[in-house]
XYZ file of C-alpha atoms in Angstrom:
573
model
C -95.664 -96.571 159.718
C -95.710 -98.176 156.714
C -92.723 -98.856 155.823
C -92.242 -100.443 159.008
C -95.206 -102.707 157.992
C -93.404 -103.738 154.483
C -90.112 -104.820 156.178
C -91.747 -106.285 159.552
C -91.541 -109.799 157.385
C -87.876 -109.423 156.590
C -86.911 -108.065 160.467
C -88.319 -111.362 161.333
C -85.453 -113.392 160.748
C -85.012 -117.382 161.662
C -83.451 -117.874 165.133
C -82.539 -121.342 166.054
C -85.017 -123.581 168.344
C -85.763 -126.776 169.708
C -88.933 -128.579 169.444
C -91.289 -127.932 171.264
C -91.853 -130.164 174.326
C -89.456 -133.101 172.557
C -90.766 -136.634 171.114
C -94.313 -135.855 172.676
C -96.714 -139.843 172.967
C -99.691 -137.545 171.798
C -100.983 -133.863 171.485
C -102.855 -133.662 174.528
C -99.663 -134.051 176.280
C -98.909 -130.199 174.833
C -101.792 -128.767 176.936
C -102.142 -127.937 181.231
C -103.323 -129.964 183.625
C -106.372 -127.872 183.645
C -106.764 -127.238 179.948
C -106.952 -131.150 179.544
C -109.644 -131.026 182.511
C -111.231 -128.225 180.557
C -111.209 -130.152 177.230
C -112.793 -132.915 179.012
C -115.762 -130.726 180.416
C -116.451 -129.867 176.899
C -116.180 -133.175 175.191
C -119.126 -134.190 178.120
C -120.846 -131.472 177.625
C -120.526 -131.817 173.514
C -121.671 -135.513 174.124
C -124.618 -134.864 176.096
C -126.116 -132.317 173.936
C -125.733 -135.038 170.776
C -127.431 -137.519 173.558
C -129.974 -134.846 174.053
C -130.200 -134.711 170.213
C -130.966 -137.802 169.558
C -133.609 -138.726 172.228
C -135.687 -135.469 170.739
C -134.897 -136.324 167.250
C -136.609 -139.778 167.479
C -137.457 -141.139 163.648
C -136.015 -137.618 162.129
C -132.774 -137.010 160.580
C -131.630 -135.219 163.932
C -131.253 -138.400 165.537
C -128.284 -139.564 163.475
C -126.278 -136.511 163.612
C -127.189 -136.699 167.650
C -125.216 -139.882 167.492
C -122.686 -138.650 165.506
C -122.053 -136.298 167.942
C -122.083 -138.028 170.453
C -119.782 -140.534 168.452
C -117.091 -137.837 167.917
C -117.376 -136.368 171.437
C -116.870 -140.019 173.306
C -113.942 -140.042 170.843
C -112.280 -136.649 172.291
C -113.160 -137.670 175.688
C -111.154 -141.125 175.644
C -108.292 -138.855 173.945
C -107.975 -136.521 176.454
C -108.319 -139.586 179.436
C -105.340 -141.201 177.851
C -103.442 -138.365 178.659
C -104.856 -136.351 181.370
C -102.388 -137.930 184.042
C -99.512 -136.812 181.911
C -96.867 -134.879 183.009
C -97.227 -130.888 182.281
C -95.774 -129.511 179.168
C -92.606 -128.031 180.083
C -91.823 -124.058 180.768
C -89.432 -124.190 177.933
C -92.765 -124.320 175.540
C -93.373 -120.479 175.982
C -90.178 -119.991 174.409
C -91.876 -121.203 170.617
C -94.960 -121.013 169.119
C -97.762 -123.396 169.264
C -97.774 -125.122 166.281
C -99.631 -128.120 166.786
C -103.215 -127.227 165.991
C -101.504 -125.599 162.898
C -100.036 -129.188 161.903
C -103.546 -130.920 161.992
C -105.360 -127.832 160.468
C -103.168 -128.286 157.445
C -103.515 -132.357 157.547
C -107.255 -132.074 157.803
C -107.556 -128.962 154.895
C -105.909 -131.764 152.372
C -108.258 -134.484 153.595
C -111.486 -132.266 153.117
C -109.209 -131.372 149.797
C -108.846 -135.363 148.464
C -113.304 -135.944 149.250
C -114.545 -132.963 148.251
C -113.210 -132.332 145.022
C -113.300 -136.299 144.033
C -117.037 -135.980 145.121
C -116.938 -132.787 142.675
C -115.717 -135.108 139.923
C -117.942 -137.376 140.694
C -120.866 -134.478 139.893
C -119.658 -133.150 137.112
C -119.787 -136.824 135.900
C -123.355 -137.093 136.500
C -124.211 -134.311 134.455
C -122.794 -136.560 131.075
C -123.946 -139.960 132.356
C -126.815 -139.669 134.882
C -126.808 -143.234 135.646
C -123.963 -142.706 138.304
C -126.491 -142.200 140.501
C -126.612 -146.225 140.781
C -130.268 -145.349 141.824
C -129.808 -144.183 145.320
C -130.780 -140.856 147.050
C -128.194 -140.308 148.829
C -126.079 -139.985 145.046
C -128.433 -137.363 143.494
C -126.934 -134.434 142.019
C -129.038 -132.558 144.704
C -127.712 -133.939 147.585
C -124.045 -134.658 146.518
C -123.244 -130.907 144.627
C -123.550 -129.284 148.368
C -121.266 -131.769 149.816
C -118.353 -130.771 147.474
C -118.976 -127.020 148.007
C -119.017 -127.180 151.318
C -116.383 -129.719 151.804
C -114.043 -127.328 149.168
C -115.129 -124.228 150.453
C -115.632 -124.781 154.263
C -113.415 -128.124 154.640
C -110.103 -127.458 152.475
C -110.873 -123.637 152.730
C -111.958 -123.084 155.978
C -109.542 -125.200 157.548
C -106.412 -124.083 155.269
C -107.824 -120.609 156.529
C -107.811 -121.573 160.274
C -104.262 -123.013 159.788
C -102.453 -120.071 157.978
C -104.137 -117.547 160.014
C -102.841 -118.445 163.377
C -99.485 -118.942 161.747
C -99.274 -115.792 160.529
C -100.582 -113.828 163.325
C -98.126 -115.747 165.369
C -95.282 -115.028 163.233
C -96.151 -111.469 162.496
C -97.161 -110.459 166.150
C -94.030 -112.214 167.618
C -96.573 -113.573 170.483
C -97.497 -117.281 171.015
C -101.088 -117.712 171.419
C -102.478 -117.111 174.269
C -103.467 -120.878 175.410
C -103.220 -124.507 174.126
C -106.977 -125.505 174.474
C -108.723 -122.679 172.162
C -106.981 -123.510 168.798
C -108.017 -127.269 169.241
C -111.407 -126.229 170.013
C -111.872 -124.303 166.823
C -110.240 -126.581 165.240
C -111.655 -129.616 166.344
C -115.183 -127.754 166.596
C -115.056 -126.546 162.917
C -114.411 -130.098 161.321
C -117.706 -131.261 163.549
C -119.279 -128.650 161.866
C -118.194 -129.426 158.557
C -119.082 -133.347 159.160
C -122.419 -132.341 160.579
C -122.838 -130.070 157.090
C -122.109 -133.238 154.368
C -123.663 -136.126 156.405
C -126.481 -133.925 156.639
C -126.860 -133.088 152.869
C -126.787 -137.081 152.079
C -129.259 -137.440 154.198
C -131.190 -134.721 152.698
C -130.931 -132.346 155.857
C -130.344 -128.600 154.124
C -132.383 -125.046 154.175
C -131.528 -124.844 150.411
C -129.669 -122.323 151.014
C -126.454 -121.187 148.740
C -123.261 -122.048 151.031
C -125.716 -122.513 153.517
C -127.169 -125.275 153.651
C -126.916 -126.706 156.840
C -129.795 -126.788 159.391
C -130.307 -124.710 162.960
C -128.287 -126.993 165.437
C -125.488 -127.314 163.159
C -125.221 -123.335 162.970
C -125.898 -122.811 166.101
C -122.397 -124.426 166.981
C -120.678 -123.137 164.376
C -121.416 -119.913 165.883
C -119.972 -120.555 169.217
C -117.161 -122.264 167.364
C -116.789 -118.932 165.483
C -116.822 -116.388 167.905
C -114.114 -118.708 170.020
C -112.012 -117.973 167.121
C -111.928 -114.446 166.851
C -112.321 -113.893 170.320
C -108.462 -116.318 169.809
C -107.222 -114.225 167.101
C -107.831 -110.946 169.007
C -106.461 -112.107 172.064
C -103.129 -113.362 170.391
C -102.690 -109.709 168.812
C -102.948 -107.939 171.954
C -99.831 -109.746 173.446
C -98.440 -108.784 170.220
C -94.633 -107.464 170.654
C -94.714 -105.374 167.004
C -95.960 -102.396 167.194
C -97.480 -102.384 163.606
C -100.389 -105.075 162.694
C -99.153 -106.491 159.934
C -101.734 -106.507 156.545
C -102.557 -109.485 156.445
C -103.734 -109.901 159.965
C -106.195 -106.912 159.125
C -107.151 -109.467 156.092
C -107.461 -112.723 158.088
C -109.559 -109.944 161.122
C -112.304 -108.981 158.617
C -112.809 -112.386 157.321
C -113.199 -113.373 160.991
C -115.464 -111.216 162.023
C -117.803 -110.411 158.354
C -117.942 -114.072 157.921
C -119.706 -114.189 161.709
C -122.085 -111.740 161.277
C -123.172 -113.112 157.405
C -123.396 -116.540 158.875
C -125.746 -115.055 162.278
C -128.204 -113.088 159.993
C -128.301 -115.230 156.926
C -129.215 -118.317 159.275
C -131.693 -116.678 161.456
C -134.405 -119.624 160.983
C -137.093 -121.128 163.404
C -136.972 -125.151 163.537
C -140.520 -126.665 162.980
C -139.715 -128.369 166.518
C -136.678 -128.924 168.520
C -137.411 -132.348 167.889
C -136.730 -132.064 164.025
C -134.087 -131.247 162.127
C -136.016 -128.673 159.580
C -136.266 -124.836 159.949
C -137.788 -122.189 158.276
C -135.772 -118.881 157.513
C -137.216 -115.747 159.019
C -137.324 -113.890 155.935
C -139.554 -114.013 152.953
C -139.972 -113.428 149.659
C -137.654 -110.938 147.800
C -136.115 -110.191 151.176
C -134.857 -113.758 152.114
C -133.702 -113.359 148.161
C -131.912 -110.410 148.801
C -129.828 -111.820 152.077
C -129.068 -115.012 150.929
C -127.178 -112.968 148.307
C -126.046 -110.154 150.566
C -124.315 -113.600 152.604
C -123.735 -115.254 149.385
C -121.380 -112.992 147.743
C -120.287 -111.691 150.835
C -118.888 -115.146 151.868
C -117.078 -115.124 148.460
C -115.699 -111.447 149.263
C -114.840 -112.329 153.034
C -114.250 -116.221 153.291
C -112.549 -117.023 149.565
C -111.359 -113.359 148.786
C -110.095 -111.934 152.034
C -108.809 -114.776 154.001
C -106.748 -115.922 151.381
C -105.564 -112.412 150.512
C -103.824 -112.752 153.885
C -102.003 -115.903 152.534
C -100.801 -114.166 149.997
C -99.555 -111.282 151.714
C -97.588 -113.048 153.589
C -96.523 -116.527 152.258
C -95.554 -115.089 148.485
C -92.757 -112.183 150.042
C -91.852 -115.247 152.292
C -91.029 -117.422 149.146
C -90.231 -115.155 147.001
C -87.518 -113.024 149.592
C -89.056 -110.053 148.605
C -91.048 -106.954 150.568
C -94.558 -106.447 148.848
C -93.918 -104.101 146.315
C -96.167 -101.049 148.205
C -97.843 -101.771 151.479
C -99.547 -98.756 150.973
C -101.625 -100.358 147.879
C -101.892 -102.883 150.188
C -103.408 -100.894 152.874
C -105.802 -99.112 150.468
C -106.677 -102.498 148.704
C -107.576 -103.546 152.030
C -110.370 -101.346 152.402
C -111.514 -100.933 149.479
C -112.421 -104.310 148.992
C -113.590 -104.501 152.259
C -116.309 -101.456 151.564
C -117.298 -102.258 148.234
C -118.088 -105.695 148.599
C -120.605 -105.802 150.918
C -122.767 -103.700 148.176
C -122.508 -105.993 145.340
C -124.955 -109.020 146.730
C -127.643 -108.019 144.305
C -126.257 -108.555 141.505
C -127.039 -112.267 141.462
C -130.426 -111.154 141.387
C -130.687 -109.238 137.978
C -134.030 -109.489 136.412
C -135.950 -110.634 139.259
C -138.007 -108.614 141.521
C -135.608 -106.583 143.534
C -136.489 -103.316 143.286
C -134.569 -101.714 140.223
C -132.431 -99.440 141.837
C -131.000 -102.179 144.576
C -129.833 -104.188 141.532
C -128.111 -100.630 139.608
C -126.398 -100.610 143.758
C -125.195 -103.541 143.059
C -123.952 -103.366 139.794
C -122.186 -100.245 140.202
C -120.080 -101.196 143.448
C -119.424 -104.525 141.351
C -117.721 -102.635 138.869
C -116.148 -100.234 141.021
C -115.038 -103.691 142.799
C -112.110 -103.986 140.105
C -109.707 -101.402 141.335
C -108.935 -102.971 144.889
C -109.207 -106.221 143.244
C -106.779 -105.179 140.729
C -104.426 -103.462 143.006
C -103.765 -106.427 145.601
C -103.433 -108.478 142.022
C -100.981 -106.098 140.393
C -99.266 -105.881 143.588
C -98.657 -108.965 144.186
C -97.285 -109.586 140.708
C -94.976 -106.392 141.282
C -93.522 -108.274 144.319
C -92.467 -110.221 142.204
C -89.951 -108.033 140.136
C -86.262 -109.112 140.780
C -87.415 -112.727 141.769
C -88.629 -113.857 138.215
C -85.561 -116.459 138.422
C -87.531 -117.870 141.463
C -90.387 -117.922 139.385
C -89.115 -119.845 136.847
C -87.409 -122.559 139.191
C -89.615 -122.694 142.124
C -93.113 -124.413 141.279
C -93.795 -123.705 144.847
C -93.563 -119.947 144.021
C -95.276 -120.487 140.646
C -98.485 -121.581 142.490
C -98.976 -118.286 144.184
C -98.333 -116.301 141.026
C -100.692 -117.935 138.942
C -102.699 -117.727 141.704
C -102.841 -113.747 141.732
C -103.178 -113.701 137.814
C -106.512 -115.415 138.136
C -107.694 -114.010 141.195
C -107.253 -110.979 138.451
C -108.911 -112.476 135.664
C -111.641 -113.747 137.890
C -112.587 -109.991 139.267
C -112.372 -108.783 136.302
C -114.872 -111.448 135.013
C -116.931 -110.853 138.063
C -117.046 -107.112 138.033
C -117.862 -107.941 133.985
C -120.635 -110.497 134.713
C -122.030 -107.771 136.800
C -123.299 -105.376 134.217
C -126.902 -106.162 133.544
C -127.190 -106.498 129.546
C -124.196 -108.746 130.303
C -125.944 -110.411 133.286
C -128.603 -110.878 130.657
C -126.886 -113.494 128.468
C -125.055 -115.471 131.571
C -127.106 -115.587 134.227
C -128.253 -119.317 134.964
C -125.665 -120.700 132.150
C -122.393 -122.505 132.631
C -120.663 -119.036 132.092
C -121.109 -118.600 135.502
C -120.222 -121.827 136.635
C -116.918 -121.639 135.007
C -116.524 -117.788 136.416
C -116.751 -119.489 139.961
C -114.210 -122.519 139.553
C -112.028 -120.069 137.557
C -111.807 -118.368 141.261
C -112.296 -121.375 143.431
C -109.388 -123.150 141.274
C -107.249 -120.854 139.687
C -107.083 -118.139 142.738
C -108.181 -119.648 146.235
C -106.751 -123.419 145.712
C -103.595 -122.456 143.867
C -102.790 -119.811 146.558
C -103.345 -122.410 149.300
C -101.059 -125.537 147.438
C -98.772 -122.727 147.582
C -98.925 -121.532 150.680
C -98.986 -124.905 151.990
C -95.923 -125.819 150.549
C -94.004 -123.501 151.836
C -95.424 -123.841 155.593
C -95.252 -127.754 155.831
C -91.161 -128.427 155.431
C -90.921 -125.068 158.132
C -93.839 -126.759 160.450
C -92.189 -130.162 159.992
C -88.806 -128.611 160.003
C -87.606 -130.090 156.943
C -84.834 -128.833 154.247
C -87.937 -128.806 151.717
C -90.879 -131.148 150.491
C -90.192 -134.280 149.994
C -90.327 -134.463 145.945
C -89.669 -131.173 144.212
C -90.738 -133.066 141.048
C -94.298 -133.895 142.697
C -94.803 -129.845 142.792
C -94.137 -129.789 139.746
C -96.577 -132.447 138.289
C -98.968 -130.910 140.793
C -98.491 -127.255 139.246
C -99.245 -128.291 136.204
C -101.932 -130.792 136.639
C -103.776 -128.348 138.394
C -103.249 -125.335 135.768
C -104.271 -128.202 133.168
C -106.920 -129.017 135.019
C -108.402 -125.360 135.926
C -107.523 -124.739 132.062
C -110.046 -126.848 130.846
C -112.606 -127.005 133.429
C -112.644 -123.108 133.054
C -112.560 -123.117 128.867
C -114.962 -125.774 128.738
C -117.551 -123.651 130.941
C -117.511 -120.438 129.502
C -117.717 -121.837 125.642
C -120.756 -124.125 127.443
C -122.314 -121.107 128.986
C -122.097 -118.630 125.838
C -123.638 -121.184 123.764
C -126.441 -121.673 126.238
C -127.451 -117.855 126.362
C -127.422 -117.931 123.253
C -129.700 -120.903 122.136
C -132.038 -119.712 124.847
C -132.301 -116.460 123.821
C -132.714 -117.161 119.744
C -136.365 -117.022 118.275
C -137.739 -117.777 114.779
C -139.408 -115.530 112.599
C -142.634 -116.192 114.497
C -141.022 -115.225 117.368
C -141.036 -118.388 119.373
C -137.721 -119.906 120.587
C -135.734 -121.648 117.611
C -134.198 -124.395 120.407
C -135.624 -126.508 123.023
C -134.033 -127.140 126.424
C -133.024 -130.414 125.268
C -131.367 -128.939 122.499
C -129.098 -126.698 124.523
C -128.433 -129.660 126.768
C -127.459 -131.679 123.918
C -125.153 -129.214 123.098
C -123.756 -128.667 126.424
C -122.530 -133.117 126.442
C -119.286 -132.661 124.861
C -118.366 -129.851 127.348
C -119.744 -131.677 130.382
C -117.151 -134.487 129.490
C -114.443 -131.885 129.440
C -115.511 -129.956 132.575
C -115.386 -133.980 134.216
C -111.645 -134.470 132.733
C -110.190 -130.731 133.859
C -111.471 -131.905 137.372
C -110.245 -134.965 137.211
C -107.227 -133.438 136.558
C -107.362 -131.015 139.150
C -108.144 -133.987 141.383
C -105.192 -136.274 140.568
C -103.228 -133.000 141.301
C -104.654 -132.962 144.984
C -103.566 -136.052 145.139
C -100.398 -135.859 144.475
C -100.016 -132.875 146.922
C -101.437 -135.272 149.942
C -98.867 -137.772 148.969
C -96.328 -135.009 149.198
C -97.198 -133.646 152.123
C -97.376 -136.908 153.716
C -94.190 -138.463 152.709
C -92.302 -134.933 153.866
C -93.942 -135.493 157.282
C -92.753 -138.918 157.566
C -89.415 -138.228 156.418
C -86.634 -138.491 158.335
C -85.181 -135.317 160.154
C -82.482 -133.052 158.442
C -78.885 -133.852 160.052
C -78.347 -130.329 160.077
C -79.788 -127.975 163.070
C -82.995 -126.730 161.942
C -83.233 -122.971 162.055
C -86.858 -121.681 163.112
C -88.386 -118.699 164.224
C -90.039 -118.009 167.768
C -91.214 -115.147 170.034
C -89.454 -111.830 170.205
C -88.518 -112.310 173.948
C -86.980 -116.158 173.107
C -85.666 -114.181 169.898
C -83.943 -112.101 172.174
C -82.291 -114.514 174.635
C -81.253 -116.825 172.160
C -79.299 -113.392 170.013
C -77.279 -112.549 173.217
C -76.382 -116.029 174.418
């Protein structure tokens, strides 16, 4: 069995193929008669509930995303009208896979990628030179700092994550999806969302929640968004023609489905009215506390740990022409990390008052966290062995092993942070800041630039991206940039526990706040240049991507892989 899992990449060899449909005038073209009449259903029905929206959200927040929505579904409708009378995509299409959703995913993950993380320059900014703020609400630290998590996590992540993981179950299963319609619902659905989310927070719509900020109507479609998704991803493996589900399907599954029922019980709320856009979370107290971290970790185990653990299973043997080094580590990694993690949620809440023994729960699986963690590092890293040369010349390849050495250093730093005399001196400092963006940097967006690079040339069937040199000034502007940001934070955060935590002979404290934040200025500039840094990196990579899109078409006869049964044909013609 698994065996058969470690080679199933390698079996899957290019065939040759034509694209898909020809020089298609627009996507909708790739869909059924009745999929576009389908599409157009739910564009009126989208548009009528913002309609709805607005009319009961009169003089509250709610009425301006109900015209946003309405906005973006009048938009869908006149793009499916333009094309509804178009002739059917041709028979030949079930013959390759469906890569067009997969193509926009990966356009809109490096727009979200560009905003969200010059907005997160922008923040870091404001810490060293408040007046950025140009006095206007909508620039407060408070309102702008949940518009570049979200827009990082949820709108590079999330739609990298989307993109990827119907790739790869494609690819892996040797099965097209199932229809045309579903992927560019999710897809189009999940960027609504993800507008919806960063309007809202500079308008000052959020629950104050961590990584969940936005209000009731907002999750309410993410849900049904979400659950269209899996039910997508399930439905594509069951016409599956490998036997064996490949790893990092079971990886992309349980971020699917954990990051569904987080989201459902985390966001269980009551509006004040269905005419206003506020809610009030059904929990209280310690126990609203103690779920906001069970989702709050949770999404970093499921949404920024597991997801992108399926990228790298499958992208770094793809670039680096190697098998994983042992599926079975990989197979054990896989649940391991997917039991232990949904223990360790309480220890953000150290010294507070969760009952003693919830916080030793979570402290112990934290630590005992570190030996999956390690294992899908190490592997990875062993994959490696005999393609060092690759290493060395490939920046492409360089960005997903970097990537695995600080998704190492990160859970080791995590698991570390986790211990409570430890927990003592970095909890609320920059330590932990810098413990997050060495994660959110070095490991999740280094494993997606890389991951990306080696899908868009294939997607765009190209020879290879369209400035090798660019990678290369993006690698290292964004291991700069990390570098810094990373250094900066953790020297910031040590000094911080310790000024706060250093009394006189009297026993009062020896330093003031404002001390401490004196001392933190030269460290906020730095943290601002490593993003900026980091930023100009992103950049480049749009610019990359963009130009290799554009770019002409190889002369030669592009070589791409499709289902097993076109696979077939094409072997014994």
């Amino acid at each position: 069995m698994f065996p058969s899992g470690a080679n199933l990449l390698l079996r899957c060899q290019p065939v040759a193929m034509t694209d898909e449909g020809g020089n298609r005038s627009a996507m909708i073209l790739t869909l059924t008669e009745t999929e576009r009449q389908i599409a157009l259903a739910i564009s009126v029905a989208v548009g009528l509930c913002g309609l709805v929206l607005a009319a009961a959200g009169n003089q509250d927040t709610m009425e301006i995303h109900g015209w946003l929505i309405l906005a973006i579904a009048a938009i869908c409708a006149i793009i499916v009208i333009r094309g509804i009378w178009g002739p059917e995509p041709p028979k030949s299409r079930l013959q390759s896979y469906y890569d067009e959703p997969i193509k926009a995913g990966i356009i809109a993950s490096m727009a979200w990628a560009v905003v969200a993380m010059f907005v997160g320059v922008w923040v870091a900014a404001l810490l060293a030179f408040p007046d950025l703020t140009f006095d206007s609400a909508w620039a407060s630290f408070g309102r702008l700092r949940p518009v570049h998590t979200s827009g990082v996590i949820f709108g590079f992540g999330g739609n990298a994550l989307i993109a990827t993981s119907l790739h790869v179950v494609q690819r892996t299963s040797r099965a097209r999806l199932p229809d045309q319609l579903s992927a560019w619902f999710v897809l189009v659905g999940y960027n609504l969302f993800c507008i919806l989310a960063a309007s809202g927070y500079l308008l000052g719509v959020t629950q104050s929640k961590e990584y969940a900020e936005a209000e009731w109507y907002a999750d309410i479609w993410l849900v049904i968004v979400w659950v269209t998704y899996f039910i997508l991803y399930i439905r594509t493996l069951a016409r599956r023609k490998e036997p064996h589900i490949y790893v990092a399907n079971w990886y992309f599954m349980a971020f699917i489905l954990v990051v569904a029922i987080l989201h459902i019980i985390n966001n269980l709320a009551i509006p004040v009215s269905l005419g206003h856009a506020k809610s009030y979370t059904i929990w209280s107290g310690v126990q609203d506390a103690m779920v906001q971290w069970w989702y709050g970790h949770n999404a970093v185990a499921f949404f920024l740990t597991a997801g992108f653990l399926g990228m790298l299973y499958y992208y770094l043997p793809i670039r680096a022409q190697r098998p994983i080094f042992s599926y079975r580590l990989s197979i054990l990694s896989f649940w391991g990390i997917t039991f232990f993690y949904m223990w360790a949620g309480s220890h953000h809440l150290h010294y507070t008052a969760l009952p003693h023994w919830v916080q030793t729960l979570g402290m112990t699986f934290s630590v005992m966290l570190l030996v999956p963690s390690w294992a899908s590092a190490g592997n990875a890293l062993l994959t490696l062995n005999g393609a060092w040369h690759r290493v060395r010349d490939d920046a492409t390849l360089r960005f997903m092993m970097v990537a695995a050495v600080f998704y190492g250093i990160s859970t080791f730093e995590g698991s570390f942070l986790a211990i409570r005399p430890v927990n003592s001196l970095s909890h609320y400092t920059d330590w932990t800041v810098g413990h997050v963006h060495a994660g959110a940097l070095g490991w999740v967006a280094l494993i997606t630039f890389g991951s990306l690079y080696t899908l868009v040339p294939s997607l765009w069937k190209r020879e290879a991206m369209y400035s090798p040199a660019l990678v290369e000034w993006h690698f290292w502007l964004s291991l700069a940039g990390t570098l810094v940001y990373i250094f900066a934070m953790w020297n910031s955060g040590i000094i911080q526990g310790l000024m706060w935590r250093t009394y006189t002979e009297e026993g009062t404290l020896a330093y003031s706040f404002l001390d401490s934040l004196r001392a933190m200025y030269p460290y906020y500039i730095a943290r601002t240049l490593g993003g900026l840094l980091f930023l100009i990196g992103a950049v480049i990579g749009a610019y990359n991507m963009w130009r290799t899109i554009r770019a002409a078409s190889a002369q030669a006869p592009f070589e791409g892989d499709v289902p097993l049964q076109a696979a077939t044909a094409a072997g014994r013609a």
